[in-house]
mmCIF file of C-alpha atoms in Angstrom:
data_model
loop_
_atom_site.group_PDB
_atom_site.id
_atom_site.type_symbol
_atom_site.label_atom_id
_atom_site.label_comp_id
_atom_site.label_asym_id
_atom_site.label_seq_id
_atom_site.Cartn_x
_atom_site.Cartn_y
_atom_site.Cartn_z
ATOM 1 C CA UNK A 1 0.000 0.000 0.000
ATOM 2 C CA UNK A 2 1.803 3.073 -1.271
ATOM 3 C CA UNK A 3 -0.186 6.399 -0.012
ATOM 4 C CA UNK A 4 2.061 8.609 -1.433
ATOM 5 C CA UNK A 5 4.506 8.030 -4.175
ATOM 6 C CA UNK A 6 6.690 10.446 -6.917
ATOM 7 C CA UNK A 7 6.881 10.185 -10.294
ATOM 8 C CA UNK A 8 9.125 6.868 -11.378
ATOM 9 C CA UNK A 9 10.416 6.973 -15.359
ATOM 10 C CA UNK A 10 12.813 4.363 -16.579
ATOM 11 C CA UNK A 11 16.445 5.171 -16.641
ATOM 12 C CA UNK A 12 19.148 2.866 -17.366
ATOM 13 C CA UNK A 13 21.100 0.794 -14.635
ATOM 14 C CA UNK A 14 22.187 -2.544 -13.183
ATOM 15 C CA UNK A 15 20.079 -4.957 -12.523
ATOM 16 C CA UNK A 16 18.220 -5.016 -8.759
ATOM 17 C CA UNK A 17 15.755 -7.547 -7.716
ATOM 18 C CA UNK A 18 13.229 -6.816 -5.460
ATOM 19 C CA UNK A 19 12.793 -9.702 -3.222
ATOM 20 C CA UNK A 20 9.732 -10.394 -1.594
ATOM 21 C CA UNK A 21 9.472 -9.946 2.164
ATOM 22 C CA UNK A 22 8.607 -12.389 5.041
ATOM 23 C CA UNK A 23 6.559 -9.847 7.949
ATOM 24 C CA UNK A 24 4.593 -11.257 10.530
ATOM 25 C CA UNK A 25 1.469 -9.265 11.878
ATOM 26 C CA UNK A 26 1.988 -6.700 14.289
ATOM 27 C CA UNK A 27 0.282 -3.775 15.782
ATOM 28 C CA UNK A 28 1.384 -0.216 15.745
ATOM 29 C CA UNK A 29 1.905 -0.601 19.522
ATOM 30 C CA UNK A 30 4.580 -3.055 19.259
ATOM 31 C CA UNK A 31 6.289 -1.306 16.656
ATOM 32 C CA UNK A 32 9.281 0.979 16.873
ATOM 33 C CA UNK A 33 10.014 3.854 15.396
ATOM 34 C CA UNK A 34 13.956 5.025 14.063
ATOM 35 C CA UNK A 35 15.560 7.632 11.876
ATOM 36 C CA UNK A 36 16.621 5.442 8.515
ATOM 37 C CA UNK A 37 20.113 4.946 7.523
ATOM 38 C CA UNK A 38 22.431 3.763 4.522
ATOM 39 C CA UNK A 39 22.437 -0.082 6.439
ATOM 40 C CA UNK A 40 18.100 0.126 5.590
ATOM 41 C CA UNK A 41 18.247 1.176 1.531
ATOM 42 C CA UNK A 42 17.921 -2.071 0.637
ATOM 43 C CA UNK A 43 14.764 -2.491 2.630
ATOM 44 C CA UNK A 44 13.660 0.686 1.481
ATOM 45 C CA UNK A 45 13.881 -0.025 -2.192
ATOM 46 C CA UNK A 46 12.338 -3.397 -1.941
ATOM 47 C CA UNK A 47 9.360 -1.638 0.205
ATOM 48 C CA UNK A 48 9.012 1.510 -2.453
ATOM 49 C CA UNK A 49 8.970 -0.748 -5.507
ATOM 50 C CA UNK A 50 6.682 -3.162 -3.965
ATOM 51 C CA UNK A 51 4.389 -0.408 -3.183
ATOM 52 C CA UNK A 52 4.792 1.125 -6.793
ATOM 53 C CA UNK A 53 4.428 -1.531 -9.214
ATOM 54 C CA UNK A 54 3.889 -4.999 -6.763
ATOM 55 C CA UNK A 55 6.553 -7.795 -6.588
ATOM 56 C CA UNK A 56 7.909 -9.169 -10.079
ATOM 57 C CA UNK A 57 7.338 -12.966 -8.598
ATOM 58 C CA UNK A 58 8.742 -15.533 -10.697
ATOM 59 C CA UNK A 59 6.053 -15.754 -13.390
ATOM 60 C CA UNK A 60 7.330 -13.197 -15.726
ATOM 61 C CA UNK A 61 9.039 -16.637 -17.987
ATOM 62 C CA UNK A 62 10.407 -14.742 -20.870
ATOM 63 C CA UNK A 63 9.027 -11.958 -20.819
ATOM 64 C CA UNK A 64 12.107 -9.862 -20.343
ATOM 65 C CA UNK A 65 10.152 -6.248 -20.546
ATOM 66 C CA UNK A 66 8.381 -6.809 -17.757
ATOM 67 C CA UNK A 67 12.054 -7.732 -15.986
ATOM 68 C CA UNK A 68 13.675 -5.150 -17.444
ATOM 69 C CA UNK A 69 11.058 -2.462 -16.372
ATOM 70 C CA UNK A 70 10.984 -3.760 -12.670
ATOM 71 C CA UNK A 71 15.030 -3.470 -12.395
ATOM 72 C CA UNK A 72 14.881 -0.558 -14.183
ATOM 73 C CA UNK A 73 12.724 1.298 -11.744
ATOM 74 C CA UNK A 74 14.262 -0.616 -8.918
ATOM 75 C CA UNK A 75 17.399 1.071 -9.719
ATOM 76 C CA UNK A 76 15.711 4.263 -9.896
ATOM 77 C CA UNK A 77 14.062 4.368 -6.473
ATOM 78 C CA UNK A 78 17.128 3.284 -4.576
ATOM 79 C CA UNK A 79 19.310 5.784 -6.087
ATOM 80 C CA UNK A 80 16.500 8.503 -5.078
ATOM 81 C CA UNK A 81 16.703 7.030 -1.544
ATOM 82 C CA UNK A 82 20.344 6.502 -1.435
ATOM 83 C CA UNK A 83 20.122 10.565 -2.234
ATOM 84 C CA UNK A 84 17.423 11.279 0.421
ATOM 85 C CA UNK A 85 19.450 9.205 3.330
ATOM 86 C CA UNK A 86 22.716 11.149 2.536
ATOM 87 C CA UNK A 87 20.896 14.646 2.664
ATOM 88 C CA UNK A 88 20.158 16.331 6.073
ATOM 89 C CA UNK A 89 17.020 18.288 4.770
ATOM 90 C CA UNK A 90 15.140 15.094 4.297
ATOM 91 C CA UNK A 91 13.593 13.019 6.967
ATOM 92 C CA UNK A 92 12.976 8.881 6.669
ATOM 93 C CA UNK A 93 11.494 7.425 9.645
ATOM 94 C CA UNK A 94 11.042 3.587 9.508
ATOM 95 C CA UNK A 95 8.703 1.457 11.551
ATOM 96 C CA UNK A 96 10.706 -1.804 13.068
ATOM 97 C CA UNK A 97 8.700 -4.831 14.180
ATOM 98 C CA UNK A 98 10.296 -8.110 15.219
ATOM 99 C CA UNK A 99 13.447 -6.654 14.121
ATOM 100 C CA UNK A 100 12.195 -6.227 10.520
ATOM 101 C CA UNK A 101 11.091 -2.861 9.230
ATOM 102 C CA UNK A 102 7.606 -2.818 7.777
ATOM 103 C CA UNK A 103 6.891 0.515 6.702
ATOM 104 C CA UNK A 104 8.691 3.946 6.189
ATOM 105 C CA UNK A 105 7.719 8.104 5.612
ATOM 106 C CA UNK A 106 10.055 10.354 4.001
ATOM 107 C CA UNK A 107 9.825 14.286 4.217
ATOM 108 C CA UNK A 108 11.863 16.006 1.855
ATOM 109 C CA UNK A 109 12.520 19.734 0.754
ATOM 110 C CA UNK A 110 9.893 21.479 -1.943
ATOM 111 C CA UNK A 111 11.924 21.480 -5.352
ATOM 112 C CA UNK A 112 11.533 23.344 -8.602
ATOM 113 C CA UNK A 113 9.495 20.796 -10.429
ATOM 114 C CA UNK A 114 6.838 20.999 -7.868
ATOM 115 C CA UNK A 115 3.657 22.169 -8.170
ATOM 116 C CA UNK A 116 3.819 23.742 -4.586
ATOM 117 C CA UNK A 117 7.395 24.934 -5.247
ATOM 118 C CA UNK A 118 6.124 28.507 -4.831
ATOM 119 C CA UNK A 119 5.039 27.434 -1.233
ATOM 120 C CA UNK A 120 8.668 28.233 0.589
ATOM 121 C CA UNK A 121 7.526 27.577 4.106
ATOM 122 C CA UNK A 122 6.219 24.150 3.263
ATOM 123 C CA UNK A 123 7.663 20.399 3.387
ATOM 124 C CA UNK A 124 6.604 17.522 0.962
ATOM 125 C CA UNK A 125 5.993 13.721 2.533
ATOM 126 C CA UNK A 126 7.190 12.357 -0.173
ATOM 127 C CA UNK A 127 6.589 8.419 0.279
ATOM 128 C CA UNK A 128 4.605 6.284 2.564
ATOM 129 C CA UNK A 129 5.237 2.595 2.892
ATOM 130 C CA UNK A 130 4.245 -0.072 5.056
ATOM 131 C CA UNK A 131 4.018 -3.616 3.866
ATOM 132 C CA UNK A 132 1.285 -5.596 2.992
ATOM 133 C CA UNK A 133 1.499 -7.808 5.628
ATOM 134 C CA UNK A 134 1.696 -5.562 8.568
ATOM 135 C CA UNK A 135 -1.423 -3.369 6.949
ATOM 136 C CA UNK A 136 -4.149 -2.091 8.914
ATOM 137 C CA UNK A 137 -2.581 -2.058 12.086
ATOM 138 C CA UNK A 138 -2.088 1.511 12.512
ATOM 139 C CA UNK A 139 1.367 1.664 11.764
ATOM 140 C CA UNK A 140 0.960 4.245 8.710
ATOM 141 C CA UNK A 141 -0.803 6.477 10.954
ATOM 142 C CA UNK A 142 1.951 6.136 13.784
ATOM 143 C CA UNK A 143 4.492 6.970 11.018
ATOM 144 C CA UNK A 144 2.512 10.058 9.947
ATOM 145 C CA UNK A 145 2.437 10.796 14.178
ATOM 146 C CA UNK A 146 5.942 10.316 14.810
ATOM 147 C CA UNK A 147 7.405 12.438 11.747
ATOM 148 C CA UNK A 148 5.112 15.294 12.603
ATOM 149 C CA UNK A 149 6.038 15.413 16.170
ATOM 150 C CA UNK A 150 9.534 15.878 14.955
ATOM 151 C CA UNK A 151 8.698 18.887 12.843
ATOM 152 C CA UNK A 152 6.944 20.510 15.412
ATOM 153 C CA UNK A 153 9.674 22.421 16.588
ATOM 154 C CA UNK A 154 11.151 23.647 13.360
ATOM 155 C CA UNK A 155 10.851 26.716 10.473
ATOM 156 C CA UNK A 156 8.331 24.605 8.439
ATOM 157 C CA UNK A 157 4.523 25.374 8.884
ATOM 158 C CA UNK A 158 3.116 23.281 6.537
ATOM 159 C CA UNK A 159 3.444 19.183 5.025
ATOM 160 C CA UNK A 160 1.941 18.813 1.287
ATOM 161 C CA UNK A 161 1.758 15.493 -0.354
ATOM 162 C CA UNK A 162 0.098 14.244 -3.988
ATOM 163 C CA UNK A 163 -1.918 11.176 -4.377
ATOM 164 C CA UNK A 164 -3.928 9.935 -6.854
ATOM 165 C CA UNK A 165 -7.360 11.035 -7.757
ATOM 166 C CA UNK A 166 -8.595 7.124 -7.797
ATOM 167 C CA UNK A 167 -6.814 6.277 -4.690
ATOM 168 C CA UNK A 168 -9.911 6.782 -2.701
ATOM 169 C CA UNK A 169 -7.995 4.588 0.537
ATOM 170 C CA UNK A 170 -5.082 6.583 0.884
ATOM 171 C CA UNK A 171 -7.321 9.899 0.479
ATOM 172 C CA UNK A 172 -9.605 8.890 3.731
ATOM 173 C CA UNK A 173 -6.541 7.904 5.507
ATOM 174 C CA UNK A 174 -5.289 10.940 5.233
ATOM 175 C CA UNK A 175 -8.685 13.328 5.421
ATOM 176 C CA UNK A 176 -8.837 11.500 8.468
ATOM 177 C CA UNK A 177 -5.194 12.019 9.844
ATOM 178 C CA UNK A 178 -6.632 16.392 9.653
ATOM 179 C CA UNK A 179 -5.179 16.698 6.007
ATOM 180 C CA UNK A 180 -6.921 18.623 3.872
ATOM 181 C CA UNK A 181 -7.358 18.894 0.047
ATOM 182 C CA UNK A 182 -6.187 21.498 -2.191
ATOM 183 C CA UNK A 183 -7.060 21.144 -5.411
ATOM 184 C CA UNK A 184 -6.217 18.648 -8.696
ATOM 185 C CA UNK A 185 -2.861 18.872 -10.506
ATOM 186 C CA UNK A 186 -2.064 16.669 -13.660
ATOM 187 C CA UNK A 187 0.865 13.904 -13.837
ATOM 188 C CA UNK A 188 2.049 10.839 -14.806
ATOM 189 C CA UNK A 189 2.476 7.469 -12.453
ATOM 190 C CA UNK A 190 3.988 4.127 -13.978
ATOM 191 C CA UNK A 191 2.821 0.614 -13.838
ATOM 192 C CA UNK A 192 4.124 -2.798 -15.179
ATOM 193 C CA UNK A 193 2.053 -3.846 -18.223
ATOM 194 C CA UNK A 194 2.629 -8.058 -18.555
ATOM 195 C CA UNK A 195 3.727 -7.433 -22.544
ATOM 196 C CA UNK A 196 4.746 -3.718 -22.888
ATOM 197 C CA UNK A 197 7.105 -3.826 -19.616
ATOM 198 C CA UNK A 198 7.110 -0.400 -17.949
ATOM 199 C CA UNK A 199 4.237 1.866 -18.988
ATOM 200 C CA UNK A 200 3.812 5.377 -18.396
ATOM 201 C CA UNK A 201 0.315 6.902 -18.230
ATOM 202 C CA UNK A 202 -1.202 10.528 -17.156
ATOM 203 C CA UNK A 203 -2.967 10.923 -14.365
ATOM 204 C CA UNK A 204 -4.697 12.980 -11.835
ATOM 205 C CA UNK A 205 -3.287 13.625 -8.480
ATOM 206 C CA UNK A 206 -5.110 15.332 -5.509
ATOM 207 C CA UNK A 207 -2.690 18.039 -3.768
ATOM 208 C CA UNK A 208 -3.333 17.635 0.135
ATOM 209 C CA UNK A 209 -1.745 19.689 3.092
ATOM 210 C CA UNK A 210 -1.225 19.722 6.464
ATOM 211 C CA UNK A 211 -0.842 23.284 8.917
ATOM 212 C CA UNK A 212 2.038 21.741 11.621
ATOM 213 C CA UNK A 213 1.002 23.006 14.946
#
């Protein structure tokens, strides 16, 4: 369940598998909560691209697009993160269970190519992950929590985030966290098509903010 992802286009790179992950169910209140570091990208990645485009299993047989596409953007997203970890104006929190992290947030800077970039006293969450199997148990909300309480204190007033228009789930989850929405904004999202490989399609995507307190 990805509530908030960025763009992802293919750009060349080698090859990264996503493996699938093995999370028992846990509730938020046995979860812990830790600033992210280098030792986590490749739990990171494998959680982002899950989220994104789902697991590439072992079913593909030769179809080699549909590979291609999911290392492709698996190189992609943990370059991005590598960036994010290294940078000290962006925040990843991850969620730890059982000694396995199941979910992560990441707040990063407004940039150029965003359409709140006008909007200088204002953060973007820029991804929210947990995995599938440790769903509905409050831990996206507790992520949401914990990063906030952590910005509390600082120059930013305000969290923005994008989802999409059709993503009626993540749009309730976060109506119901007190985000409010702001208005549509055109874009593009990617999916894995089973003969194409990597497809890129436009989209609608609901801006929605947040006043920190």
């Amino acid at each position: 369940w990805c509530l908030c992802t960025t763009d992802a286009a293919l750009h060349a790179g080698s090859a990264v598998r996503c493996r699938p992950l093995t999370v028992r169910c846990c509730a938020a209140r046995t979860a812990e909560f830790f600033a992210a570091t280098r030792a986590d990208l490749d739990m990171l990645t494998v959680l982002t691209v899950n989220g994104l485009v789902g697991e590439l299993g072992n079913d593909y047989g030769f179809n080699n697009n549909r590979a291609t596409a999911h290392y492709d953007i698996s190189n992609e997203q943990r370059e991005d993160l590598r960036s994010s970890l290294a940078a000290e104006t962006c925040i990843t929190l991850k969620a730890v269970a059982e000694g396995q992290v199941v979910g992560f947030v990441r707040i990063r800077p407004v940039r150029e190519s965003d359409p709140c970039s006008e909007r200088g006293e204002s953060l973007v969450l820029d991804n929210l992950v947990v995995d599938e199997k440790a769903r509905r148990q409050g831990i996206a909300a507790r992520l949401v929590e914990e990063v906030e309480a952590r910005l509390q204190h600082g120059e930013s007033k305000e969290l923005t985030l994008w989802v999409d228009e059709d993503n009626v789930q993540a749009r309730a989850f976060y109506q119901s966290a007190g985000w409010f929405e702001d208005g549509l904004v055109g874009a593009t999202r990617y999916r894995l098509d089973w003969w194409k490989g990597g497809v890129v399609e436009e989209c609608k995507r609901v801006t929605m903010r947040r006043r920190l307190l």
